[in-house]
mmCIF file as Biopython writes it, N, C-alpha, C and O atoms, coordinates in Angstrom:
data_model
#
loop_
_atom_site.group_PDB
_atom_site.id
_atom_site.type_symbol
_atom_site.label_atom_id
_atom_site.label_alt_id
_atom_site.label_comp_id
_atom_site.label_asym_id
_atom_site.label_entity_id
_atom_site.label_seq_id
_atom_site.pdbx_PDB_ins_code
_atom_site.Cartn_x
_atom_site.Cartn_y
_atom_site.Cartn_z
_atom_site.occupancy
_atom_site.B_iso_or_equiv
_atom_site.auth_seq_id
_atom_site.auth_asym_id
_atom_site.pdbx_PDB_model_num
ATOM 1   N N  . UNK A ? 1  ? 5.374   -6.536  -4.203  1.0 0.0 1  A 1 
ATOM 2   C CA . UNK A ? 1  ? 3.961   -6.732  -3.987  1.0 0.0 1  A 1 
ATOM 3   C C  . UNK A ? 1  ? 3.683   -8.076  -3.337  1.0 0.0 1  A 1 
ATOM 4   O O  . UNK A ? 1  ? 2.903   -8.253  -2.401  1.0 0.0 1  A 1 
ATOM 5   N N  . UNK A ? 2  ? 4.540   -9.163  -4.048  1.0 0.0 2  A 1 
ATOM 6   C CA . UNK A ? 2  ? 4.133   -10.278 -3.098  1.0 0.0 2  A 1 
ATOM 7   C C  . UNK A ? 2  ? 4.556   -10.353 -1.599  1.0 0.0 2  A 1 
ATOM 8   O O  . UNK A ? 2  ? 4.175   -11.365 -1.010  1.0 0.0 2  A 1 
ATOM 9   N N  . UNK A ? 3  ? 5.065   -9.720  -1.099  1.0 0.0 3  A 1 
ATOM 10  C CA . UNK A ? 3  ? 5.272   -9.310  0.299   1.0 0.0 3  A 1 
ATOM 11  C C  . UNK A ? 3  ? 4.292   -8.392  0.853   1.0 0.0 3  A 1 
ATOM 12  O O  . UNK A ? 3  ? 4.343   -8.004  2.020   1.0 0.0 3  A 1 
ATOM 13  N N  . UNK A ? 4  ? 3.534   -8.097  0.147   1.0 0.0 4  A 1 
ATOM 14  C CA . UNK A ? 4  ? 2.724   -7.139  0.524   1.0 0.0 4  A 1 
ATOM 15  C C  . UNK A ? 4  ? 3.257   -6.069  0.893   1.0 0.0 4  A 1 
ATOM 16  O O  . UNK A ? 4  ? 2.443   -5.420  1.550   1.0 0.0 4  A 1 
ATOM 17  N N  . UNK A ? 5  ? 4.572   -5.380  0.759   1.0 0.0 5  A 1 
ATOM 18  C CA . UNK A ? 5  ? 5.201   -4.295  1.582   1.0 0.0 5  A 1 
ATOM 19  C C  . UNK A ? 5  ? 5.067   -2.997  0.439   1.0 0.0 5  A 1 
ATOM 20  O O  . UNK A ? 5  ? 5.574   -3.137  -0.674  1.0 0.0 5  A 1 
ATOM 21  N N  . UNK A ? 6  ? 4.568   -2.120  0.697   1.0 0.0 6  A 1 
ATOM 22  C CA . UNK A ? 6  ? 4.576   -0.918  0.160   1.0 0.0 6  A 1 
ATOM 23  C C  . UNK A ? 6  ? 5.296   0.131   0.751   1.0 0.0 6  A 1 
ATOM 24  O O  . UNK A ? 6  ? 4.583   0.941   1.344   1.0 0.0 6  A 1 
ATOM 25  N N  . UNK A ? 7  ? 6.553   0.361   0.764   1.0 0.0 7  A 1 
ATOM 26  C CA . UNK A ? 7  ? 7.086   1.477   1.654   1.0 0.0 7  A 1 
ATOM 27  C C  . UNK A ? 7  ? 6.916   2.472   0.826   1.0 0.0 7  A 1 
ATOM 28  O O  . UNK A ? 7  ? 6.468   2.298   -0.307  1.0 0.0 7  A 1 
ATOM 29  N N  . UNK A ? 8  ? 7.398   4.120   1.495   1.0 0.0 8  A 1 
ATOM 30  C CA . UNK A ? 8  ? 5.963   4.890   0.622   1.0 0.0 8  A 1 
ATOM 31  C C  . UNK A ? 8  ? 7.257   6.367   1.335   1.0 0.0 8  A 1 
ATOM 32  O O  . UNK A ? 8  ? 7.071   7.567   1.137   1.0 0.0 8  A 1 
ATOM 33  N N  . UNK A ? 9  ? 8.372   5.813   2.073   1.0 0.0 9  A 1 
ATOM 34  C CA . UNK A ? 9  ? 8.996   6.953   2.561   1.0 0.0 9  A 1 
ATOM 35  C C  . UNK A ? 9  ? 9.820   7.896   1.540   1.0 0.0 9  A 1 
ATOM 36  O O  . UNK A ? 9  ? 10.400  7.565   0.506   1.0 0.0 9  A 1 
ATOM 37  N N  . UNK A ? 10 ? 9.704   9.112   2.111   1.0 0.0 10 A 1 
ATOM 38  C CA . UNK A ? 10 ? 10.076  10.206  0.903   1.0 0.0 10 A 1 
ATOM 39  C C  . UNK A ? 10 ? 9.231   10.713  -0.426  1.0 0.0 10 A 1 
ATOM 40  O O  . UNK A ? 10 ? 9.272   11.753  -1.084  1.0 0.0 10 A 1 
ATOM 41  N N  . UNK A ? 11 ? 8.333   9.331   -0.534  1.0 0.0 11 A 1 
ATOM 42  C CA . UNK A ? 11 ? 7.751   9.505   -1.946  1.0 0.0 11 A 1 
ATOM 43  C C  . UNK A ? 11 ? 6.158   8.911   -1.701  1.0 0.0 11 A 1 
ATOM 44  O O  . UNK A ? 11 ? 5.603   7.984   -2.289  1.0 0.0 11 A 1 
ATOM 45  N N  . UNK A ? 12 ? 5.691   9.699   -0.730  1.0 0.0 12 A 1 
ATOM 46  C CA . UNK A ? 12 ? 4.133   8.648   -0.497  1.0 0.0 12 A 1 
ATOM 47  C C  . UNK A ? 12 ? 2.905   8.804   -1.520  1.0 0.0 12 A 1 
ATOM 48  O O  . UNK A ? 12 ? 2.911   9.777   -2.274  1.0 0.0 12 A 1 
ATOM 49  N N  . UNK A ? 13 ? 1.939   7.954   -1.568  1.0 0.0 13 A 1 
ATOM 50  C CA . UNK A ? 13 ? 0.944   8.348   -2.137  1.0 0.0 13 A 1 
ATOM 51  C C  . UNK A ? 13 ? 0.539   9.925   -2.527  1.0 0.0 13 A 1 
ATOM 52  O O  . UNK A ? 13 ? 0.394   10.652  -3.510  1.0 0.0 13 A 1 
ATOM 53  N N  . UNK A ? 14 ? 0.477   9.938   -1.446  1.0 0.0 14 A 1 
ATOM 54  C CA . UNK A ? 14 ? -0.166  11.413  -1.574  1.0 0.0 14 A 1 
ATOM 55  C C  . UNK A ? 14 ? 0.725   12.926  -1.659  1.0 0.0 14 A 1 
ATOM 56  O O  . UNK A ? 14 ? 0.495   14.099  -1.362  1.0 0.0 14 A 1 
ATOM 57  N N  . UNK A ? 15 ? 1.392   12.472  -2.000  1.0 0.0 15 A 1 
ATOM 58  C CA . UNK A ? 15 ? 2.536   13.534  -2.623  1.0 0.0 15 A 1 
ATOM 59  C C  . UNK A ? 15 ? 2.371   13.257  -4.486  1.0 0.0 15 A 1 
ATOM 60  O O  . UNK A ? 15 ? 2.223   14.199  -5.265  1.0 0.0 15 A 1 
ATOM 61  N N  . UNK A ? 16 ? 2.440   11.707  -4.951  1.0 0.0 16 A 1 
ATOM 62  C CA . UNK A ? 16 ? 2.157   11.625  -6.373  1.0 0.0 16 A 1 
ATOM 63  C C  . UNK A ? 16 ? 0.216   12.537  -6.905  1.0 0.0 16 A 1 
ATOM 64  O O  . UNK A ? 16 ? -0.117  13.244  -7.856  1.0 0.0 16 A 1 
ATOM 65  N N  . UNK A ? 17 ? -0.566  11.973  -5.667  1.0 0.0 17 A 1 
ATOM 66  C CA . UNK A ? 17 ? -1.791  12.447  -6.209  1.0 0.0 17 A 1 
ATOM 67  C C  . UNK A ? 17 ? -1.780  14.035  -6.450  1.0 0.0 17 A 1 
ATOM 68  O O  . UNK A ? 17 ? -2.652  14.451  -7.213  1.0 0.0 17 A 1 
ATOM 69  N N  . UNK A ? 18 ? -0.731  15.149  -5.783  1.0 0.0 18 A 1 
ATOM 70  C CA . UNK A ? 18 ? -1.038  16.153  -5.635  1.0 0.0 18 A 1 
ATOM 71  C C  . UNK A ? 18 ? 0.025   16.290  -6.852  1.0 0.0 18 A 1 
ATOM 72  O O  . UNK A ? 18 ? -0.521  16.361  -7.953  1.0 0.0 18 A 1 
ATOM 73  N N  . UNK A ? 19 ? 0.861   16.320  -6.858  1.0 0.0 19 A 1 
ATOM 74  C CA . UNK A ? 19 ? 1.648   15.858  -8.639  1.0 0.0 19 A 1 
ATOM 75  C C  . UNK A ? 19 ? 1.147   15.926  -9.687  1.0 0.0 19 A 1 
ATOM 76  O O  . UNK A ? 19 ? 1.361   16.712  -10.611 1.0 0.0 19 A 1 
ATOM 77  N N  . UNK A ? 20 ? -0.007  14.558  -9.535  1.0 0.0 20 A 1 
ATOM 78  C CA . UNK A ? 20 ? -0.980  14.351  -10.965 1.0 0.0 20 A 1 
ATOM 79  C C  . UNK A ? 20 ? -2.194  15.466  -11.111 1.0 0.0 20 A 1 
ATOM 80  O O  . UNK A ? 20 ? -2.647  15.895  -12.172 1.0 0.0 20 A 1 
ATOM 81  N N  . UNK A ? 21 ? -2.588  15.811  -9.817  1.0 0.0 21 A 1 
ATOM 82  C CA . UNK A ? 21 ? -3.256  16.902  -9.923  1.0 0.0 21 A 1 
ATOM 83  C C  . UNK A ? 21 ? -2.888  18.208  -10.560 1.0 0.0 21 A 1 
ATOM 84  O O  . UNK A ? 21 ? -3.884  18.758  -11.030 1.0 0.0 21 A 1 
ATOM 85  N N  . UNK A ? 22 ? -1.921  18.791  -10.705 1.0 0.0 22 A 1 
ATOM 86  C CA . UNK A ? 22 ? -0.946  19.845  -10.555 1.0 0.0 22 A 1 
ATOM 87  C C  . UNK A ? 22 ? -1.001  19.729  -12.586 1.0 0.0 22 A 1 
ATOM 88  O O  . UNK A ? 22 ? -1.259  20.532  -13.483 1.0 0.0 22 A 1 
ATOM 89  N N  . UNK A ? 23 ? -0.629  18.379  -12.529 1.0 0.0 23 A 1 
ATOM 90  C CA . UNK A ? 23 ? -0.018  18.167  -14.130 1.0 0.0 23 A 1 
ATOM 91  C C  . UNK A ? 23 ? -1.609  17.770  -15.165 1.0 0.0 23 A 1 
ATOM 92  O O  . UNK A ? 23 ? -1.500  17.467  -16.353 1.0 0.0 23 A 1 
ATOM 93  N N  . UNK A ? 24 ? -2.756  17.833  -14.580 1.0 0.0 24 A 1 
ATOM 94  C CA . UNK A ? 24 ? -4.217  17.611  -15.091 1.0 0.0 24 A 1 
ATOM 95  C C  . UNK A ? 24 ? -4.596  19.112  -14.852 1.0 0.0 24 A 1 
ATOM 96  O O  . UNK A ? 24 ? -5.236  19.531  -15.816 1.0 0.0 24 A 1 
ATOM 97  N N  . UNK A ? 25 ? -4.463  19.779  -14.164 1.0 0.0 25 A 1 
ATOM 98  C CA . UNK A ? 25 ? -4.812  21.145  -14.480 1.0 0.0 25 A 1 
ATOM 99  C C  . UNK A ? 25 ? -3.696  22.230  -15.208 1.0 0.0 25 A 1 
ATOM 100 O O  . UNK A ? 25 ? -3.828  23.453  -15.169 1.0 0.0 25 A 1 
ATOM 101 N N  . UNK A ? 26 ? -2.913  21.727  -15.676 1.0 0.0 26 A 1 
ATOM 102 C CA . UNK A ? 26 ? -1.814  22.600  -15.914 1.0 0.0 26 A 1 
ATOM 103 C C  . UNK A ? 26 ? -2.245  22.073  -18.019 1.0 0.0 26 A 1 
ATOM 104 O O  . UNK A ? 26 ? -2.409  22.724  -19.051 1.0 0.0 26 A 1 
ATOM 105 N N  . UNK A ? 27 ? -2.250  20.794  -17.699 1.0 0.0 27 A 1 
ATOM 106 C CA . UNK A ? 27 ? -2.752  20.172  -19.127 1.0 0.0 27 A 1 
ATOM 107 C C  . UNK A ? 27 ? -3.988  20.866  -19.306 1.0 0.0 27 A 1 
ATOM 108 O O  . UNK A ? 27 ? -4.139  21.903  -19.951 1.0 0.0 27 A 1 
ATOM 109 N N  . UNK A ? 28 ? -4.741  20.308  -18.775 1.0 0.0 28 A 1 
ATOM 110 C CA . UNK A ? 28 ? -6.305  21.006  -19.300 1.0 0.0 28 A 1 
ATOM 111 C C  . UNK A ? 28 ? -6.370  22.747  -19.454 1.0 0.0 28 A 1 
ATOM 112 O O  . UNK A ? 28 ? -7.060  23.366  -20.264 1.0 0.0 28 A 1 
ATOM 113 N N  . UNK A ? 29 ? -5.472  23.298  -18.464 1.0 0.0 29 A 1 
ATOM 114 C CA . UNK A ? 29 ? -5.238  25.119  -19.112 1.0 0.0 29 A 1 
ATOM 115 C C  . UNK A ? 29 ? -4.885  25.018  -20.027 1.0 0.0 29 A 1 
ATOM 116 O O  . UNK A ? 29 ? -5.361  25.978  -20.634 1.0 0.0 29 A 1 
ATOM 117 N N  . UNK A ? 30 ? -3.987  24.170  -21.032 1.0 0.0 30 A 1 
ATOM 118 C CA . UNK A ? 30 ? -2.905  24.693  -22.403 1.0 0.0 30 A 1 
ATOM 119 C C  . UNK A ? 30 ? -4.150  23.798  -23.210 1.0 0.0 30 A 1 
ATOM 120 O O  . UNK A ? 30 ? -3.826  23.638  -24.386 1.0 0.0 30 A 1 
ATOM 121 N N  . UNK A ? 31 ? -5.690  23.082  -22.834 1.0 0.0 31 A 1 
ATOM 122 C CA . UNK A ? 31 ? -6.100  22.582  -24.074 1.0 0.0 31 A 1 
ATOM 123 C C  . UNK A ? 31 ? -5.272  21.266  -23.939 1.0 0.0 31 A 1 
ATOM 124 O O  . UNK A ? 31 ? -5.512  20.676  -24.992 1.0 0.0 31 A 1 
ATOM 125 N N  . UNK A ? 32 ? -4.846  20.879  -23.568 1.0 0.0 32 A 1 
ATOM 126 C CA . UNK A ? 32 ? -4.537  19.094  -23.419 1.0 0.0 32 A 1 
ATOM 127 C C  . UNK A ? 32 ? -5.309  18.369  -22.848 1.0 0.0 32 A 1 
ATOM 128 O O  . UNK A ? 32 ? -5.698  18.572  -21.698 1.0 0.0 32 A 1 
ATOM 129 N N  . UNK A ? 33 ? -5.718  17.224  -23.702 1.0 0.0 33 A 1 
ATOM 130 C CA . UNK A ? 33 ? -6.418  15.829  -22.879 1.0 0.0 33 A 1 
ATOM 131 C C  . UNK A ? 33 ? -5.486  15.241  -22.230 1.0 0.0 33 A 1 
ATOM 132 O O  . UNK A ? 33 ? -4.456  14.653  -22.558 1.0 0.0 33 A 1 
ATOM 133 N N  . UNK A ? 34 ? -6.254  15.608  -20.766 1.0 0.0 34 A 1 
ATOM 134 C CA . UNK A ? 34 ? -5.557  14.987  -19.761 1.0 0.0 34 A 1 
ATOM 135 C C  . UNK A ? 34 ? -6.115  13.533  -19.219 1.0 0.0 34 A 1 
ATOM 136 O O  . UNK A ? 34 ? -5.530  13.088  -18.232 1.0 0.0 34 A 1 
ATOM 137 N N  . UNK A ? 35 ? -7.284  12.684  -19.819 1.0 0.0 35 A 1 
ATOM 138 C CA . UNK A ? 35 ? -8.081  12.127  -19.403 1.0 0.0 35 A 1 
ATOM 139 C C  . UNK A ? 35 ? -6.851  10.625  -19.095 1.0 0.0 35 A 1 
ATOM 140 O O  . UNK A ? 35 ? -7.106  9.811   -18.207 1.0 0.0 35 A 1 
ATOM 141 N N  . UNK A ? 36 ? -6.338  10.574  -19.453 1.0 0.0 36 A 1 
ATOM 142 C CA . UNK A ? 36 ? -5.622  9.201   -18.698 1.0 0.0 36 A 1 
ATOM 143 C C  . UNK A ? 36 ? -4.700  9.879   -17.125 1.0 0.0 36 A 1 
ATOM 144 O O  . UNK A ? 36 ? -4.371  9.361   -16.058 1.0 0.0 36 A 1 
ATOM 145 N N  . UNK A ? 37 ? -4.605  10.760  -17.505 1.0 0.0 37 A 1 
ATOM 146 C CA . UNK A ? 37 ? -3.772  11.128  -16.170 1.0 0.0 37 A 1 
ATOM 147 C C  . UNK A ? 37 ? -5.087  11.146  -15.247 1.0 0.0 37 A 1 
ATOM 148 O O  . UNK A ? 37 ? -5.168  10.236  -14.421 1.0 0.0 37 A 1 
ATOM 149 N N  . UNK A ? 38 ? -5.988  11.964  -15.296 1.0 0.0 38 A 1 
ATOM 150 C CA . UNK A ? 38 ? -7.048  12.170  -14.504 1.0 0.0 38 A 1 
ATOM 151 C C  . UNK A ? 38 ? -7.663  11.079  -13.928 1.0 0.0 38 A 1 
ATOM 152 O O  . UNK A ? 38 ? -8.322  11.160  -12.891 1.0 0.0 38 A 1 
ATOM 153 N N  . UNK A ? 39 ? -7.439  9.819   -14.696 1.0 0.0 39 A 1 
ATOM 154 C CA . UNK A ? 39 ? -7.987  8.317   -14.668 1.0 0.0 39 A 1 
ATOM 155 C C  . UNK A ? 39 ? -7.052  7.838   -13.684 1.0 0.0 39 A 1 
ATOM 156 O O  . UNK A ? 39 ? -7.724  7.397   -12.751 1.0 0.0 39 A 1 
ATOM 157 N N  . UNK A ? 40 ? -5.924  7.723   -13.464 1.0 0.0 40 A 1 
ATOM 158 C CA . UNK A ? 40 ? -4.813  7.516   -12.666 1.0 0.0 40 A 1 
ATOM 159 C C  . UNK A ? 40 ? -4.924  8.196   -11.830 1.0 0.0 40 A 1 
ATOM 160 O O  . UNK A ? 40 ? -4.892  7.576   -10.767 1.0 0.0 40 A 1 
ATOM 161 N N  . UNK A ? 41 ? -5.098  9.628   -11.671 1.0 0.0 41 A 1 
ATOM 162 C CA . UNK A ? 41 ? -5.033  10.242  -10.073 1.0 0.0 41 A 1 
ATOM 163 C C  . UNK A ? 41 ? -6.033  9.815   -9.802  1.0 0.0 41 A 1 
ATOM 164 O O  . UNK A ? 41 ? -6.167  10.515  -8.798  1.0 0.0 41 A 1 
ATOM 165 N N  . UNK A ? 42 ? -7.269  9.006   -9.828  1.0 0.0 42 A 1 
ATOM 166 C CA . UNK A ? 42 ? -8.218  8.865   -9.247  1.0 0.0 42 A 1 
ATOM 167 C C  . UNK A ? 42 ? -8.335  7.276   -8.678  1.0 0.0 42 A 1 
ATOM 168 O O  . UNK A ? 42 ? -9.048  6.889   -7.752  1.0 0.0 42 A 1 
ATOM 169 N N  . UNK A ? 43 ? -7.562  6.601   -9.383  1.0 0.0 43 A 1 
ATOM 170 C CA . UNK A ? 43 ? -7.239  5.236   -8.759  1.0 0.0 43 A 1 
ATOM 171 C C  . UNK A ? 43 ? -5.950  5.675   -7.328  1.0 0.0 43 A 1 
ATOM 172 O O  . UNK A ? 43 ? -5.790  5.146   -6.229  1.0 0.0 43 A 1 
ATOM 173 N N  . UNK A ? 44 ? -5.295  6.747   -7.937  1.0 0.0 44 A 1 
ATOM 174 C CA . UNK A ? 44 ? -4.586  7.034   -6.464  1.0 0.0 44 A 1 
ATOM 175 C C  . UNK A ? 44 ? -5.199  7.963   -5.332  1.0 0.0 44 A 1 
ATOM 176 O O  . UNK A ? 44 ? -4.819  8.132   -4.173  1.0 0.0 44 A 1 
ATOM 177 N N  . UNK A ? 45 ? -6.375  8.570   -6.098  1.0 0.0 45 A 1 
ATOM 178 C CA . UNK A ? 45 ? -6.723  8.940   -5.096  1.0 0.0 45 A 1 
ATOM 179 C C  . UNK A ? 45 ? -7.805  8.174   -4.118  1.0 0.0 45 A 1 
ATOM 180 O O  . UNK A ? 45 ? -8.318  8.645   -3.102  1.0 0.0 45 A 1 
ATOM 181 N N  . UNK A ? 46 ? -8.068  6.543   -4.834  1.0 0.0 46 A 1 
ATOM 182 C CA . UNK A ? 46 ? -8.952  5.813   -4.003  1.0 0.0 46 A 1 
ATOM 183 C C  . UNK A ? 46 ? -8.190  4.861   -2.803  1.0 0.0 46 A 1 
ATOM 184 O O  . UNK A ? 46 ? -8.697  4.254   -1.860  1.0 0.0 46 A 1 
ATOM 185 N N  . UNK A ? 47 ? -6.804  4.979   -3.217  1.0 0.0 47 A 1 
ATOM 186 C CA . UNK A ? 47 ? -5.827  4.469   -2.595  1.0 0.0 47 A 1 
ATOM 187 C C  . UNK A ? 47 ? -5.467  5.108   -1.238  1.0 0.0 47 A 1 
ATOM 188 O O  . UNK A ? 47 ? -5.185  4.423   -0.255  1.0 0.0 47 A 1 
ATOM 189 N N  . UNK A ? 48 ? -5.492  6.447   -1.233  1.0 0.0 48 A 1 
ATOM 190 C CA . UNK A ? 48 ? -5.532  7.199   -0.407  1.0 0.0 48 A 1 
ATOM 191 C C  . UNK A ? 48 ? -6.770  7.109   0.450   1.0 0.0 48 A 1 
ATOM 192 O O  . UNK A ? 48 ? -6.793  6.979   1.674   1.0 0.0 48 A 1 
ATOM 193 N N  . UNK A ? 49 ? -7.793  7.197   -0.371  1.0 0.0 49 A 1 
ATOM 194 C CA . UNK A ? 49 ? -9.404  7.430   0.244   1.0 0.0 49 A 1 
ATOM 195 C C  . UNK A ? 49 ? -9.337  5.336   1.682   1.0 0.0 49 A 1 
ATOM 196 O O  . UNK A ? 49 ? -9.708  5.114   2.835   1.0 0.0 49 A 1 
ATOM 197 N N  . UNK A ? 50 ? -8.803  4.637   0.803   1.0 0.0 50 A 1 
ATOM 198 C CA . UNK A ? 50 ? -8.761  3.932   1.731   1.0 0.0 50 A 1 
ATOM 199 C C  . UNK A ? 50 ? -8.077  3.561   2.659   1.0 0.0 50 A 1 
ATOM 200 O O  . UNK A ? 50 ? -8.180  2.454   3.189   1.0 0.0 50 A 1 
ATOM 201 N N  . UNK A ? 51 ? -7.147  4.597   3.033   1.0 0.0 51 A 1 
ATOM 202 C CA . UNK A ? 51 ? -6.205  4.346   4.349   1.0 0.0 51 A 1 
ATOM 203 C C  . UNK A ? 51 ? -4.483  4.571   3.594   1.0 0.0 51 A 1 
ATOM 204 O O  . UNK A ? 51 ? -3.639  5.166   4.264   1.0 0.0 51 A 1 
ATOM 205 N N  . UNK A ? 52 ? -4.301  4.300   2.879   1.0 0.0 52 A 1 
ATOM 206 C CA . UNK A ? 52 ? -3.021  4.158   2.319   1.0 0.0 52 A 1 
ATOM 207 C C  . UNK A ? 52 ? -1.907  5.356   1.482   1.0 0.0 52 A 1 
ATOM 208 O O  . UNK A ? 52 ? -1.060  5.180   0.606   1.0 0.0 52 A 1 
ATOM 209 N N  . UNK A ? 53 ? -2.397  6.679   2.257   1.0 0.0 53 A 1 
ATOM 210 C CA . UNK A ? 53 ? -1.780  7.789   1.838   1.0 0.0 53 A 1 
ATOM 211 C C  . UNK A ? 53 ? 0.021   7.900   1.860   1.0 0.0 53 A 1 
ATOM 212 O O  . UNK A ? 53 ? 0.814   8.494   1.130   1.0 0.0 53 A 1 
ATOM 213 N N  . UNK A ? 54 ? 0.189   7.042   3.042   1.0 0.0 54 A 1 
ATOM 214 C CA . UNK A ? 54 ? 1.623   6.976   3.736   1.0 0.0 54 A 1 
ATOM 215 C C  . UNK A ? 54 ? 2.497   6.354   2.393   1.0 0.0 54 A 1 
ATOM 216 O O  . UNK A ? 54 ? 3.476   6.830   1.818   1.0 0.0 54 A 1 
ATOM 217 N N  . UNK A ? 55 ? 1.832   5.258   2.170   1.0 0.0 55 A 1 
ATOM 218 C CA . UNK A ? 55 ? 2.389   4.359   1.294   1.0 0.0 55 A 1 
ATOM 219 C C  . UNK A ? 55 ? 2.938   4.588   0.129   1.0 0.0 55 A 1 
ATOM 220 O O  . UNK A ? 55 ? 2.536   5.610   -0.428  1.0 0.0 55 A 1 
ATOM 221 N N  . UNK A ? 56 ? 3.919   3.817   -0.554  1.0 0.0 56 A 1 
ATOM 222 C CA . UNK A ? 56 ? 4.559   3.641   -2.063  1.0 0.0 56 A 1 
ATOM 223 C C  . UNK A ? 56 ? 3.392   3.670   -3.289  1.0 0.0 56 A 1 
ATOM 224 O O  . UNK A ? 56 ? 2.304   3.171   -3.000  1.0 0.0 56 A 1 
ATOM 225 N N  . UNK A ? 57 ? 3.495   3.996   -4.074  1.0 0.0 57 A 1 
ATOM 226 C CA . UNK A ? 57 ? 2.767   4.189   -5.272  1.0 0.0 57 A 1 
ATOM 227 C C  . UNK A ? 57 ? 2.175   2.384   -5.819  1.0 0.0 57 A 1 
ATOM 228 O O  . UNK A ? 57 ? 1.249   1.970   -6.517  1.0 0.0 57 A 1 
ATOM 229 N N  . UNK A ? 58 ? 3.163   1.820   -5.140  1.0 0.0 58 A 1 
ATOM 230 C CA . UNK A ? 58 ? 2.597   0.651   -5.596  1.0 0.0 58 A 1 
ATOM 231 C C  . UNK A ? 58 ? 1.360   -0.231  -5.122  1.0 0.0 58 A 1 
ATOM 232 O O  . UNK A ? 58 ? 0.637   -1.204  -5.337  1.0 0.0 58 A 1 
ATOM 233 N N  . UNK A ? 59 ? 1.695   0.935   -4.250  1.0 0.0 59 A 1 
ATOM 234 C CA . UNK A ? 59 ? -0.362  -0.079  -3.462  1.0 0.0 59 A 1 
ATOM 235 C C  . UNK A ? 59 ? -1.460  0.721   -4.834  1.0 0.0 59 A 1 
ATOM 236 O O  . UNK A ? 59 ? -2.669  0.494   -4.897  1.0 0.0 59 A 1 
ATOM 237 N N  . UNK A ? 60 ? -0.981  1.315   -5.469  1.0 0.0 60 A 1 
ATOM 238 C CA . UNK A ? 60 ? -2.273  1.445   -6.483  1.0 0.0 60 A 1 
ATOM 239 C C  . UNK A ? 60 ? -2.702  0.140   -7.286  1.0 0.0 60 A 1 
ATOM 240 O O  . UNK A ? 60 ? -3.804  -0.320  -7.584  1.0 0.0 60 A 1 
ATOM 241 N N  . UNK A ? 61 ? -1.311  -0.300  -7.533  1.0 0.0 61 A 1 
ATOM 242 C CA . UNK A ? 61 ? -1.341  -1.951  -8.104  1.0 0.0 61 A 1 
ATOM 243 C C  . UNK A ? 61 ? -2.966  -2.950  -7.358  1.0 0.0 61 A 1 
ATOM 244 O O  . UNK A ? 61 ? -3.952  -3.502  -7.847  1.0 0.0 61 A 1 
ATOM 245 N N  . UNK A ? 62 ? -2.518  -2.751  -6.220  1.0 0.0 62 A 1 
ATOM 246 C CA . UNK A ? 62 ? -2.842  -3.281  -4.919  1.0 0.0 62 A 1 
ATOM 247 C C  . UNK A ? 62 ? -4.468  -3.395  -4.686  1.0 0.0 62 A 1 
ATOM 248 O O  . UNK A ? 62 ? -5.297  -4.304  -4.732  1.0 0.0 62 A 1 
ATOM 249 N N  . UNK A ? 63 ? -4.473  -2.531  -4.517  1.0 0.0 63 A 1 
ATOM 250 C CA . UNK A ? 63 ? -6.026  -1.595  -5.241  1.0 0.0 63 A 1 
ATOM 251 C C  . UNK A ? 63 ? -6.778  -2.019  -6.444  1.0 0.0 63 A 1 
ATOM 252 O O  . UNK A ? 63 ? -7.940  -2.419  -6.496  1.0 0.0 63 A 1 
ATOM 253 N N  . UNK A ? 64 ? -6.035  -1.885  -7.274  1.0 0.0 64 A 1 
ATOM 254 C CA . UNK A ? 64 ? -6.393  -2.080  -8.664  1.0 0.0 64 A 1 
ATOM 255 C C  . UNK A ? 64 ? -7.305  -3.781  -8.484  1.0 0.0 64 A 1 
ATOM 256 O O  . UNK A ? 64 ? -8.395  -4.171  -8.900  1.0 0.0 64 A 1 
ATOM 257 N N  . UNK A ? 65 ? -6.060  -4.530  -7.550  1.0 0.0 65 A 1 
ATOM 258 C CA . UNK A ? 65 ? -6.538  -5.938  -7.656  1.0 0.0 65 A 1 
ATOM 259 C C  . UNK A ? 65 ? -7.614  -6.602  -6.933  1.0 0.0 65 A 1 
ATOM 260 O O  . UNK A ? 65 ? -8.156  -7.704  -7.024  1.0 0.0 65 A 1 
ATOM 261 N N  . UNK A ? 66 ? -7.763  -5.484  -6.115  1.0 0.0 66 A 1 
ATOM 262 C CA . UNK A ? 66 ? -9.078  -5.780  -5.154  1.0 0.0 66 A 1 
ATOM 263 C C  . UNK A ? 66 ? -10.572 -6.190  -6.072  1.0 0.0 66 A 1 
ATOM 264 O O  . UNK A ? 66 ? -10.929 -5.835  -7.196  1.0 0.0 66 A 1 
ATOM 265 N N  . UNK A ? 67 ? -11.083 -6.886  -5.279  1.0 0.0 67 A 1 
ATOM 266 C CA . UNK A ? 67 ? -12.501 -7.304  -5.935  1.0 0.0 67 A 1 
ATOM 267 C C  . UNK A ? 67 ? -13.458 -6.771  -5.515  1.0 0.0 67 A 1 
ATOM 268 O O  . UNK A ? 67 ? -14.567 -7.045  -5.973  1.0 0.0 67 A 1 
#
């Protein structure tokens, strides 16, 4: 992170958001609170929403720290 480098190849953002998605509706069918996962795909999915789909999971960090 202090390099700012997020490489994101093989494993980008937006392959985890469709993941967490997958595993919040699969929870919420069997009756599981999914509400922290759902809380997390949505910080990745703002990660995405701002340009950074390509990228490593760790620009959610990234994100997170923005003001």
């Amino acid at each position: 992170m202090d390099a700012e480098r997020f490489p994101g190849e093989g494993n980008p953002i937006t392959s985890a958001v469709s993941s967490m998605a997958h595993i919040v509706h699969t929870s919420e069918a069997h009756g599981i609170d999914a509400g922290v996962m759902r809380a997390a795909e949505g910080m990745a999915r703002r990660a995405v929403g701002l340009g950074h789909g390509a990228d490593g999971f760790l620009r959610v960090a990234e994100v997170l720290g923005r003001r």
